[in-house]
mmCIF file of C-alpha atoms in Angstrom:
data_model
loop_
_atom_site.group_PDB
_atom_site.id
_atom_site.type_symbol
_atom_site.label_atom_id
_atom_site.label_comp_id
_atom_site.label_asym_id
_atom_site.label_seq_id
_atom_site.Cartn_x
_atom_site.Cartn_y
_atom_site.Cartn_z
ATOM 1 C CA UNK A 17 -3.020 25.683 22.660
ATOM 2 C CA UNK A 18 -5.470 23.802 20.517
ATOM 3 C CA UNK A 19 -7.027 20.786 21.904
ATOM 4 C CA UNK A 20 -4.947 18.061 19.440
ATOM 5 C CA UNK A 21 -2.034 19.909 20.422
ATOM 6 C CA UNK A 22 -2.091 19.552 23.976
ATOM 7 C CA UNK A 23 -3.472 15.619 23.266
ATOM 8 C CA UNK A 24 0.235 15.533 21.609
ATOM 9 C CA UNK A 25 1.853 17.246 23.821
ATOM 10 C CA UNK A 26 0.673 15.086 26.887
ATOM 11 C CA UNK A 27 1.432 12.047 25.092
ATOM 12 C CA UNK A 28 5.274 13.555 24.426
ATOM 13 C CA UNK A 29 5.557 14.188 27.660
ATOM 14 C CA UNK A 30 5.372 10.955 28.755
ATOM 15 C CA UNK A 31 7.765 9.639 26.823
ATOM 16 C CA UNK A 32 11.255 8.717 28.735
ATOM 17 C CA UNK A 33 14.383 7.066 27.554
ATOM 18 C CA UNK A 34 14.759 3.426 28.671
ATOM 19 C CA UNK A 35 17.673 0.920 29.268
ATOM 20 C CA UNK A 36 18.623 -0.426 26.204
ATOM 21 C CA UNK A 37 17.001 -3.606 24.719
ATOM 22 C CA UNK A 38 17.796 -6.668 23.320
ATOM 23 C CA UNK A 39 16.524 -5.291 19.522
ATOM 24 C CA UNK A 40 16.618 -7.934 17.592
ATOM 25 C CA UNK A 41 14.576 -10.446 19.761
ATOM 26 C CA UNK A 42 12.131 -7.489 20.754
ATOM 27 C CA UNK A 43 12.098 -7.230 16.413
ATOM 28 C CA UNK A 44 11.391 -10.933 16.096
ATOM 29 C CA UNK A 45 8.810 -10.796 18.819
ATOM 30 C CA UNK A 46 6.662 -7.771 17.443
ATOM 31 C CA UNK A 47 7.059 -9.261 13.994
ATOM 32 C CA UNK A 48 5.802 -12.713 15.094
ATOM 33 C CA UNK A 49 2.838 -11.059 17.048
ATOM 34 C CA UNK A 50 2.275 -8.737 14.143
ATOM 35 C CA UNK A 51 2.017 -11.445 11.604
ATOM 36 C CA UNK A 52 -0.318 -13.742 13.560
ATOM 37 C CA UNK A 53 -2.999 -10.623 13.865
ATOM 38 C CA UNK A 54 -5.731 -10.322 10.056
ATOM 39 C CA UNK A 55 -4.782 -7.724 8.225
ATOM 40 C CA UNK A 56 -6.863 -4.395 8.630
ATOM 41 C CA UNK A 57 -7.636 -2.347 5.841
ATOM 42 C CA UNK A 58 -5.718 1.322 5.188
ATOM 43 C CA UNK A 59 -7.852 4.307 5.858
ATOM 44 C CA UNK A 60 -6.219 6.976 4.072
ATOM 45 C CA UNK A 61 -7.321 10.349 5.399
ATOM 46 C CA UNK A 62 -6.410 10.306 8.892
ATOM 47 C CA UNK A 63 -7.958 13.682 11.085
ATOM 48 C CA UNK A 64 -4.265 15.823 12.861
ATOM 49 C CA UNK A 65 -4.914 14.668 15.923
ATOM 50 C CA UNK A 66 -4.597 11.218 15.115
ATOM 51 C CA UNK A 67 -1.896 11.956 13.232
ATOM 52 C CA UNK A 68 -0.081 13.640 15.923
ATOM 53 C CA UNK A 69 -1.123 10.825 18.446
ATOM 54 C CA UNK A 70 0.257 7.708 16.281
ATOM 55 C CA UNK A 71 3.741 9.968 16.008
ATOM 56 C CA UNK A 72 4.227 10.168 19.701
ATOM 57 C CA UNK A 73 3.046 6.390 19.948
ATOM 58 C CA UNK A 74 5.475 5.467 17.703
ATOM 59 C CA UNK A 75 8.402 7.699 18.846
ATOM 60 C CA UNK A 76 8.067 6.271 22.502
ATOM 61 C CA UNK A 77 8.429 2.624 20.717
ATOM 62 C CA UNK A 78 11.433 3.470 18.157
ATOM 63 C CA UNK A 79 12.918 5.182 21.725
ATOM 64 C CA UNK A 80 12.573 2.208 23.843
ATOM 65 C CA UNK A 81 13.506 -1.050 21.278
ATOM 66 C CA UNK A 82 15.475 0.816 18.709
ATOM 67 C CA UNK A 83 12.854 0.697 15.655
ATOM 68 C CA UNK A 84 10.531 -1.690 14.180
ATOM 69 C CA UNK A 85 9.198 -2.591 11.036
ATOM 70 C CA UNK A 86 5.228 -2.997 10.449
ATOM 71 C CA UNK A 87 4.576 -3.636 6.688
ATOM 72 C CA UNK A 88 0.812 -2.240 7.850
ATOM 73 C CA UNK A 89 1.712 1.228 8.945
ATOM 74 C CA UNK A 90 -0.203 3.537 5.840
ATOM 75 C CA UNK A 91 1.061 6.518 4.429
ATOM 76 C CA UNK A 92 -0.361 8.875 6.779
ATOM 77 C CA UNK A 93 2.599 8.156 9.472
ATOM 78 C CA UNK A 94 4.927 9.203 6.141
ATOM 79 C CA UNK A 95 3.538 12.868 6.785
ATOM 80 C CA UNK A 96 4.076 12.804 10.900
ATOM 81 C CA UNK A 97 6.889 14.341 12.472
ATOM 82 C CA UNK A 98 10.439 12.008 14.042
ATOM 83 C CA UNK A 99 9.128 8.935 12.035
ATOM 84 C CA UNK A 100 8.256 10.495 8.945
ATOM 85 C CA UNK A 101 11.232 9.154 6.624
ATOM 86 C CA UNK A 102 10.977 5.516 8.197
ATOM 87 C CA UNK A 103 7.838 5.176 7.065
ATOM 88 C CA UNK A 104 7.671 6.729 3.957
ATOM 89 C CA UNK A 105 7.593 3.498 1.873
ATOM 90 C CA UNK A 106 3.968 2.844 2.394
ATOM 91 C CA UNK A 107 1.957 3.978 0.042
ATOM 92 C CA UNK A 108 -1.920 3.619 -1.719
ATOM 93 C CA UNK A 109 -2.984 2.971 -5.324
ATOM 94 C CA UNK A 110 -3.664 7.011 -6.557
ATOM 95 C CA UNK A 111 -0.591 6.790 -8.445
ATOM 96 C CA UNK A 112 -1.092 3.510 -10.468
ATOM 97 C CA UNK A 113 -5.011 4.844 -10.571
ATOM 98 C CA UNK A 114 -4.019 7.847 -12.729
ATOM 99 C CA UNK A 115 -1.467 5.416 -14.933
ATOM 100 C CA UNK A 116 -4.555 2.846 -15.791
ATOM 101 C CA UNK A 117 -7.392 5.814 -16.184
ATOM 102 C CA UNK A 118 -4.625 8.021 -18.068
ATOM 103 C CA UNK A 119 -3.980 4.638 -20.572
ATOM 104 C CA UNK A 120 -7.556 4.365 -20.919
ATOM 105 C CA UNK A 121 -8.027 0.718 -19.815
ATOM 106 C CA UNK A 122 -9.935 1.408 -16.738
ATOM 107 C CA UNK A 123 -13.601 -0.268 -17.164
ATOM 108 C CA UNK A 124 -16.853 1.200 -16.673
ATOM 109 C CA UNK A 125 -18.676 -0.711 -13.993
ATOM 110 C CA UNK A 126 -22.133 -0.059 -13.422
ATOM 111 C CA UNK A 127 -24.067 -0.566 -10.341
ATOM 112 C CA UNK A 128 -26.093 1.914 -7.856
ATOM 113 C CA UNK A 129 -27.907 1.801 -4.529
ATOM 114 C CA UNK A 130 -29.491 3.541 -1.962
ATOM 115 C CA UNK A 131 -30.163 3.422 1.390
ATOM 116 C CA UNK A 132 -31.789 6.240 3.948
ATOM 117 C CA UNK A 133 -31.301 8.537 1.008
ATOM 118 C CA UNK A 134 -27.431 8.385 0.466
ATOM 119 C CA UNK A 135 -27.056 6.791 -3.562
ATOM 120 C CA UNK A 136 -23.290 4.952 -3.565
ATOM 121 C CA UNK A 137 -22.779 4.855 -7.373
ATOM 122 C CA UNK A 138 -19.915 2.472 -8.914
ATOM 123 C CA UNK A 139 -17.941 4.641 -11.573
ATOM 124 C CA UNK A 140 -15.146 2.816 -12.833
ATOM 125 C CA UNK A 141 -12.446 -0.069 -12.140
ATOM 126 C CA UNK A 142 -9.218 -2.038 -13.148
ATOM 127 C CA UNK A 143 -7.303 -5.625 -12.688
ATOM 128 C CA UNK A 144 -3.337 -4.101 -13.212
ATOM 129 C CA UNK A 145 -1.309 -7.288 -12.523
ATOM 130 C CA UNK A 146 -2.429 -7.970 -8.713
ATOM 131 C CA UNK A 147 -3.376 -4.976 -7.971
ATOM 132 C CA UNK A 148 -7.335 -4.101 -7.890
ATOM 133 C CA UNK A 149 -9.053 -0.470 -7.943
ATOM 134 C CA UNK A 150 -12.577 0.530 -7.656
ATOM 135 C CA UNK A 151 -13.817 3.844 -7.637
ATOM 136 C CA UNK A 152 -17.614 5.528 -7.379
ATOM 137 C CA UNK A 153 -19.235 8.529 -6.164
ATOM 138 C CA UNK A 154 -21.671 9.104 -3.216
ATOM 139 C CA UNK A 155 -24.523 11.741 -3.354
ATOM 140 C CA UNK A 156 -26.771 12.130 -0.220
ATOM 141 C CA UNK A 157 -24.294 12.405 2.496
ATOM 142 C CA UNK A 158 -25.449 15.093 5.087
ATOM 143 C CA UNK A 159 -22.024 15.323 6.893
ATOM 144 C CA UNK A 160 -19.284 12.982 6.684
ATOM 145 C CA UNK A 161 -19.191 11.369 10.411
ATOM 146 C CA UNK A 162 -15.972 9.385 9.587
ATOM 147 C CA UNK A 163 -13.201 8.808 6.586
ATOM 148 C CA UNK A 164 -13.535 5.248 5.725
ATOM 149 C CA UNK A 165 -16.086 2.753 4.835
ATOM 150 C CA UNK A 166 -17.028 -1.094 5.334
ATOM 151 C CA UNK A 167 -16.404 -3.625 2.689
ATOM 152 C CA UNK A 168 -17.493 -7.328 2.567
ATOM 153 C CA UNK A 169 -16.952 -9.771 -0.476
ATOM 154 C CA UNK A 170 -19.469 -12.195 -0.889
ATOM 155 C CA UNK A 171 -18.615 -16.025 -1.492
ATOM 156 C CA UNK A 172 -17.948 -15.692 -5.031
ATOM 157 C CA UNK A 173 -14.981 -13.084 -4.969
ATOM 158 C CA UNK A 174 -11.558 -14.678 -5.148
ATOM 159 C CA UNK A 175 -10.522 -16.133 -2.103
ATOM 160 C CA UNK A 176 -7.151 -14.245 -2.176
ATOM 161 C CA UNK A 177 -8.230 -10.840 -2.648
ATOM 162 C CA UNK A 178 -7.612 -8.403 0.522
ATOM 163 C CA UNK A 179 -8.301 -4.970 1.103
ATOM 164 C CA UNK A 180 -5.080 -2.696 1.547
ATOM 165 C CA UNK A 181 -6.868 0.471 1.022
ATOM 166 C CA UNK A 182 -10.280 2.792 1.399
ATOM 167 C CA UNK A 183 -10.697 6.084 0.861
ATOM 168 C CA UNK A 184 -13.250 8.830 0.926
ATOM 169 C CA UNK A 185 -13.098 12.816 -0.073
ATOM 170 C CA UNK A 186 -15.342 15.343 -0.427
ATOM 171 C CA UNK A 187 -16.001 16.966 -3.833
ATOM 172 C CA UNK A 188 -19.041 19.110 -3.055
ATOM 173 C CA UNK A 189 -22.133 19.764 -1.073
ATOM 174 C CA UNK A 190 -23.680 16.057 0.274
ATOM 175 C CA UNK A 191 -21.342 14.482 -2.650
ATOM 176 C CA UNK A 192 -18.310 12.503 -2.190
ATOM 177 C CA UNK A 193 -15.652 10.546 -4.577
ATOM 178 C CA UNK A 194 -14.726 6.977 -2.780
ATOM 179 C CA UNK A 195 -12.220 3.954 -3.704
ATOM 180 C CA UNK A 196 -10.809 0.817 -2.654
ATOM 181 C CA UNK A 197 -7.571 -0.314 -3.781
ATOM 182 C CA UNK A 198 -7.113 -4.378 -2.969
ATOM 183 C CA UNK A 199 -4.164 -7.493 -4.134
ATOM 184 C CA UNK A 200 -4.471 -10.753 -5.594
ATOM 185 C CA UNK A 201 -2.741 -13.629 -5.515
ATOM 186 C CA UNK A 202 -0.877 -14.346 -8.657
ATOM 187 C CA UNK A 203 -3.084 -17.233 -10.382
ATOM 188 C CA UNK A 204 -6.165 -15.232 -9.833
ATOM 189 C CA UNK A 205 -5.054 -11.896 -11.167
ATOM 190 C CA UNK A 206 -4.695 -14.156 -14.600
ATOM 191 C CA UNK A 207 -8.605 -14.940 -15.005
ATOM 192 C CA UNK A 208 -11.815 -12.973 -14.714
ATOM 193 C CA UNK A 209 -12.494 -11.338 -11.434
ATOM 194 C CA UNK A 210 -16.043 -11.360 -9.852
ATOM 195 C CA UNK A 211 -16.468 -9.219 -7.179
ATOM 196 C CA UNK A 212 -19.981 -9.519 -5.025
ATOM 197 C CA UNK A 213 -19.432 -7.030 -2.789
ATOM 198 C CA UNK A 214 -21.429 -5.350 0.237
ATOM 199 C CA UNK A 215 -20.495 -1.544 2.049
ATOM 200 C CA UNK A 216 -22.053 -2.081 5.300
ATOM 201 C CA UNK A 217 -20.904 1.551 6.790
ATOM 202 C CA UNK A 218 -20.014 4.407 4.304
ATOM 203 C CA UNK A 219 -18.827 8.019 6.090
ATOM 204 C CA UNK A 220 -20.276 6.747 9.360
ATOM 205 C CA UNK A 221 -23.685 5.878 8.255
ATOM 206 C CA UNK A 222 -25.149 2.160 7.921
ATOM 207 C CA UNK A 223 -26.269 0.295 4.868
ATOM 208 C CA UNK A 224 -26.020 -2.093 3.337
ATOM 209 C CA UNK A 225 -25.238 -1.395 -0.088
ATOM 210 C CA UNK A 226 -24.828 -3.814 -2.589
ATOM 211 C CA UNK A 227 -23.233 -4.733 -5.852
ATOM 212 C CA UNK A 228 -21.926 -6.927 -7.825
ATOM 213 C CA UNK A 229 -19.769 -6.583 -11.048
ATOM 214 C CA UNK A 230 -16.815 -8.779 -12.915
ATOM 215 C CA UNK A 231 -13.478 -7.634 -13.716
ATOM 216 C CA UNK A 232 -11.110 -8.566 -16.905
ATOM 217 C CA UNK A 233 -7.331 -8.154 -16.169
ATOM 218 C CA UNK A 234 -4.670 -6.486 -18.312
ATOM 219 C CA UNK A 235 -2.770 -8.476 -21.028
ATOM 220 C CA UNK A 236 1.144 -8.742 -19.877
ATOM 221 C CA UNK A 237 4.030 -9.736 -21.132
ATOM 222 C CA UNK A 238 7.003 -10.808 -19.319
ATOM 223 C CA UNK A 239 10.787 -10.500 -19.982
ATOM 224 C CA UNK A 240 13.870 -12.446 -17.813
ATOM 225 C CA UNK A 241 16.274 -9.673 -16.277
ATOM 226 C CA UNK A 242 19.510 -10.617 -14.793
ATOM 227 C CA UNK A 243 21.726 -7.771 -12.705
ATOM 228 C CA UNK A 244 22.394 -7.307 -9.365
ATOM 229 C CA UNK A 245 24.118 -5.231 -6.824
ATOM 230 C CA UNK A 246 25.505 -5.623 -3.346
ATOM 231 C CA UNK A 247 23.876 -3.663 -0.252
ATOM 232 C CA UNK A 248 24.938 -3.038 3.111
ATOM 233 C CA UNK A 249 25.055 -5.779 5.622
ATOM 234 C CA UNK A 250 25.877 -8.290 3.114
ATOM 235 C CA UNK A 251 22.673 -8.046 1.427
ATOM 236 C CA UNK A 252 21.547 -8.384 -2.216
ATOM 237 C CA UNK A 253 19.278 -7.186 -5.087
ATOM 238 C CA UNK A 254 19.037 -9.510 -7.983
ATOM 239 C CA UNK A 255 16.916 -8.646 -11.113
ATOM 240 C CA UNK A 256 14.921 -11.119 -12.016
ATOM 241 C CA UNK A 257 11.902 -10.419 -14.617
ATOM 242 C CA UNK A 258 10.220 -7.010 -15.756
ATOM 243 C CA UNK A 259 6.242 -7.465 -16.712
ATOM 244 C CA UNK A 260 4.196 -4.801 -18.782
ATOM 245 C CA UNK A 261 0.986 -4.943 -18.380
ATOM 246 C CA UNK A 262 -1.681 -3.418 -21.031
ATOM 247 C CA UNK A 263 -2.785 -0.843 -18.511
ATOM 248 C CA UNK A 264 0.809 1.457 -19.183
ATOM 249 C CA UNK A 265 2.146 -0.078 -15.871
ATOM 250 C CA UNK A 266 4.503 -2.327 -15.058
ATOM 251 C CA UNK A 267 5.779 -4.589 -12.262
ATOM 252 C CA UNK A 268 10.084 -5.435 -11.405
ATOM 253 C CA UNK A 269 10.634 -8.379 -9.726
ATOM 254 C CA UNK A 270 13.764 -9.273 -7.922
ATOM 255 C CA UNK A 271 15.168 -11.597 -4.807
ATOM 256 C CA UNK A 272 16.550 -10.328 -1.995
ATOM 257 C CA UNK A 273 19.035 -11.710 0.213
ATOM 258 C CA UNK A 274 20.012 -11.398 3.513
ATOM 259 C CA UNK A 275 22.471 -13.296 5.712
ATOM 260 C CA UNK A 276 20.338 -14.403 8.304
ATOM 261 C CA UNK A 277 16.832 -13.429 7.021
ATOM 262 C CA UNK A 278 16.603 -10.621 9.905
ATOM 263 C CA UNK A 279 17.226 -7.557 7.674
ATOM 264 C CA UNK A 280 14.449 -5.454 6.415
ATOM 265 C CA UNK A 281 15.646 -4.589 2.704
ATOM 266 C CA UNK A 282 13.435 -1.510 1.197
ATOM 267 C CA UNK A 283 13.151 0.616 -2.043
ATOM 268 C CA UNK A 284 12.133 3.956 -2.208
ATOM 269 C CA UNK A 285 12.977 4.879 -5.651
ATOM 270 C CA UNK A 286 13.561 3.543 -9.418
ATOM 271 C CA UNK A 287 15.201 5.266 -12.208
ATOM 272 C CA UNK A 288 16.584 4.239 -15.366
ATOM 273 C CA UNK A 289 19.431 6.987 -14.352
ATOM 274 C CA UNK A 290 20.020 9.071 -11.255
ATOM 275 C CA UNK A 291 18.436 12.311 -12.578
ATOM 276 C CA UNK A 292 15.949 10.613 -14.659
ATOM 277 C CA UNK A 293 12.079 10.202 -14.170
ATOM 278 C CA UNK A 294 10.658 8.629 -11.143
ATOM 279 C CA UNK A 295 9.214 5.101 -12.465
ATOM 280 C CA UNK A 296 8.218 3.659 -8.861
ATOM 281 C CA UNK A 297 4.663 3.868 -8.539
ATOM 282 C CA UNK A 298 4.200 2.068 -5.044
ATOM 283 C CA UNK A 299 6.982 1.764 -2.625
ATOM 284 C CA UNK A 300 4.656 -1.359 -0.837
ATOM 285 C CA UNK A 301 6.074 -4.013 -2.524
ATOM 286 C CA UNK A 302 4.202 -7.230 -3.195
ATOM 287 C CA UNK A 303 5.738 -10.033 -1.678
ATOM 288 C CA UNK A 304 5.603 -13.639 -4.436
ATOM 289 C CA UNK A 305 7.896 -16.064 -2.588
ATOM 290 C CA UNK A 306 9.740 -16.088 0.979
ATOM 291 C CA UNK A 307 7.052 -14.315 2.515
ATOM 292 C CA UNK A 308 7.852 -15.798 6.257
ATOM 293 C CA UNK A 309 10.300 -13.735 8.194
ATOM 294 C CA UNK A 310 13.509 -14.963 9.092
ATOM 295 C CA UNK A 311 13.896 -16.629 5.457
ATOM 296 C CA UNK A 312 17.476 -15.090 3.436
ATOM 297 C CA UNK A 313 15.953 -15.067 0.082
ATOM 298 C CA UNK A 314 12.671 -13.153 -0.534
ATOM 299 C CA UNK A 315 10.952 -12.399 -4.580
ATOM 300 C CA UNK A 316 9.229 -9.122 -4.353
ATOM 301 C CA UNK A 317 7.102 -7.242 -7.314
ATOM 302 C CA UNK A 318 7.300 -3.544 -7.224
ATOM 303 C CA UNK A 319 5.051 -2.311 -9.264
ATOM 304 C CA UNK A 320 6.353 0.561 -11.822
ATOM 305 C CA UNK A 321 5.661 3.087 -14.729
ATOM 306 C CA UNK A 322 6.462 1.227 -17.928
ATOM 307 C CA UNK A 323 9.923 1.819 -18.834
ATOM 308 C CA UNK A 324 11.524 2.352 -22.592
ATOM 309 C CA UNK A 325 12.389 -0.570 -24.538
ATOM 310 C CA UNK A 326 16.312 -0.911 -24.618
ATOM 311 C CA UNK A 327 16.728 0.516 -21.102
ATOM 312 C CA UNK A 328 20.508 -0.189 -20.227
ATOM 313 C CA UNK A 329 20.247 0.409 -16.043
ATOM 314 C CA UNK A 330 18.442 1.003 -13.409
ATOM 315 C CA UNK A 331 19.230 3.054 -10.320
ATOM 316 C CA UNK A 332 17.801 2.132 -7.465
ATOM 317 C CA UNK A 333 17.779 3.790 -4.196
ATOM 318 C CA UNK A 334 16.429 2.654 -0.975
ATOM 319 C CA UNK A 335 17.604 1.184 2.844
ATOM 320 C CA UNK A 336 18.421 -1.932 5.119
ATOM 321 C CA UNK A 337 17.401 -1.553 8.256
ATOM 322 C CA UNK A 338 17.871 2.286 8.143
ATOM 323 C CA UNK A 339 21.770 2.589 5.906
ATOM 324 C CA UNK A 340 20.573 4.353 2.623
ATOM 325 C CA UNK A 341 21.394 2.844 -0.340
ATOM 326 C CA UNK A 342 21.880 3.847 -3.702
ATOM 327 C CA UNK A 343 22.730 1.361 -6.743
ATOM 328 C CA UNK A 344 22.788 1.107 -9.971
ATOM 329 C CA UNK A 345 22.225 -2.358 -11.522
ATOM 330 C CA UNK A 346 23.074 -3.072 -14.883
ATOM 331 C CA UNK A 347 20.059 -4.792 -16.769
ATOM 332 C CA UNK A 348 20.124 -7.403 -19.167
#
């Protein structure tokens, strides 16, 4: 038995069923604590054994209180074992990346530094509604000691841009593609993005290196929808506007209600019918009003593949609090 294995196997060990708990205060609690800690970036490429040891972790919680949600579990838990599926909704930016690059409206940034020998070279990046990529290449690296790297924004970066996301993977000897996918807030995704930034640690090595480049957004346009659907638990999705952005993606809003605010509403999937093409391109949604929990009406964006002009319904698939889902919502 390998080392990580027996690491997991410990860890599964330990786990024992529990007298049942009061769920939804234990929910309320985590959620409370949860949303009172900063927000840590994603890092992507997560080595088995971690992977292994975050499924147990989690198993021994969804065993004792019943399940939680925590909007800043990454898409590595998607691919673990017993809590696979519940996570699955949490995903990066690759799949909007290839959409912008594909559509030809990602911008050539330019900007290079070195440090100790290792060259971090800015290749290319994109403003696509609120959502912000940057992508480069490192040459130099001797051995990658770790999978993420460091960002800091200096004073002149929007004040509402965070980091969801880093990335780095190997593409040959010493050489290494990296990226950082990041949110705005609504106002400044409209205007010209500068973004001073610094990479203190890249692979497990220090810098600093610097940079410093500015950012135009996509042109949109923005249409009212109306439609909606009933879910379980006497919940709700209401259509409320489709933007298209210049980049060849797109971003659905809607509201969704809840009785008492206490019901975790999620989409996994978007279709304009139930065997058509997939048009969800990130299953994190953004969330533009109703953000505290507890409140019955939230606006979320989710952002999309542009869909075909004269589209007659969407079919929507997805869960509340673990009951699947599946609608289809008339638009108009």
């Amino acid at each position: 038995m390998t080392e990580e294995n027996k690491q997991f196997r410990t860890l599964v060990d330990q786990v024992t069923v529990v007298s049942p708990a009061d769920v939804a205060q234990t929910k309320t609690t985590i959620q409370r604590t949860l949303a009172s800690l900063p927000a840590r970036p994603v890092q992507r490429y997560l080595r088995p054994w971690h992977i292994g040891v975050a499924s147990a972790l989690i198993a021994l919680v969804l065993l004792t209180i019943g399940g939680i949600v925590n909007p800043t579990m990454n898409r590595a838990l998607a691919q673990a074992p017993i809590v696979g599926q519940f996570f699955a909704r949490f995903s990066d930016g690759d799949a909007l990346s290839v959409v912008v690059q594909n559509n030809g409206r990602s911008e050539r940034v330019h900007g290079q530094a070195t440090v100790n020998g290792l060259t971090l070279t800015l290749e290319s990046a994109y403003v696509e509604g609120q959502t912000v990529g940057i992508e480069g290449i490192a040459t130099g690296v001797p051995a990658k000691k770790d999978d993420w790297f460091d960002v800091k924004l200096g004073t002149q970066a929007p004040a509402s841009f965070e980091t969801k996301s880093t990335e780095v993977r190997k593409l040959g000897k010493n050489r290494y593609y990296f990226a950082l996918f990041g949110t705005l807030s609504i106002a400044d995704s409209r205007r010209i993005v500068y973004l001073p930034l610094t990479i203190d640690r890249f692979a497990g090595y220090r810098g600093p290196w610097q940079f410093s480049f500015k950012l135009t957004p996509s042109r949109s346009t923005t249409t009212p929808l109306s439609g909606q659907a009933q879910l379980p638990n006497q919940t709700q999705l209401t259509l409320t506007q489709y933007t298209r952005y210049s980049g060849g993606t797109g971003l659905l809003t809607l509201q969704q209600s809840t009785p008492d605010g206490q019901l975790e509403i999620s989409i996994r999937s978007i279709k304009p019918v139930p065997t058509g093409a997939e048009l969800l391109l990130n299953a994190n949604p953004l969330y533009l009003e109703g953000t505290k929990y507890g409140e019955q009406k939230t606006v979320v964006g989710y952002r999309i593949k542009q869909y075909p002009a004269g589209i007659k319904n969407l079919y929507i698939t997805g869960d509340v609090d673990g009951r699947a889902y599946a609608v289809t919502i008339p638009v108009k």
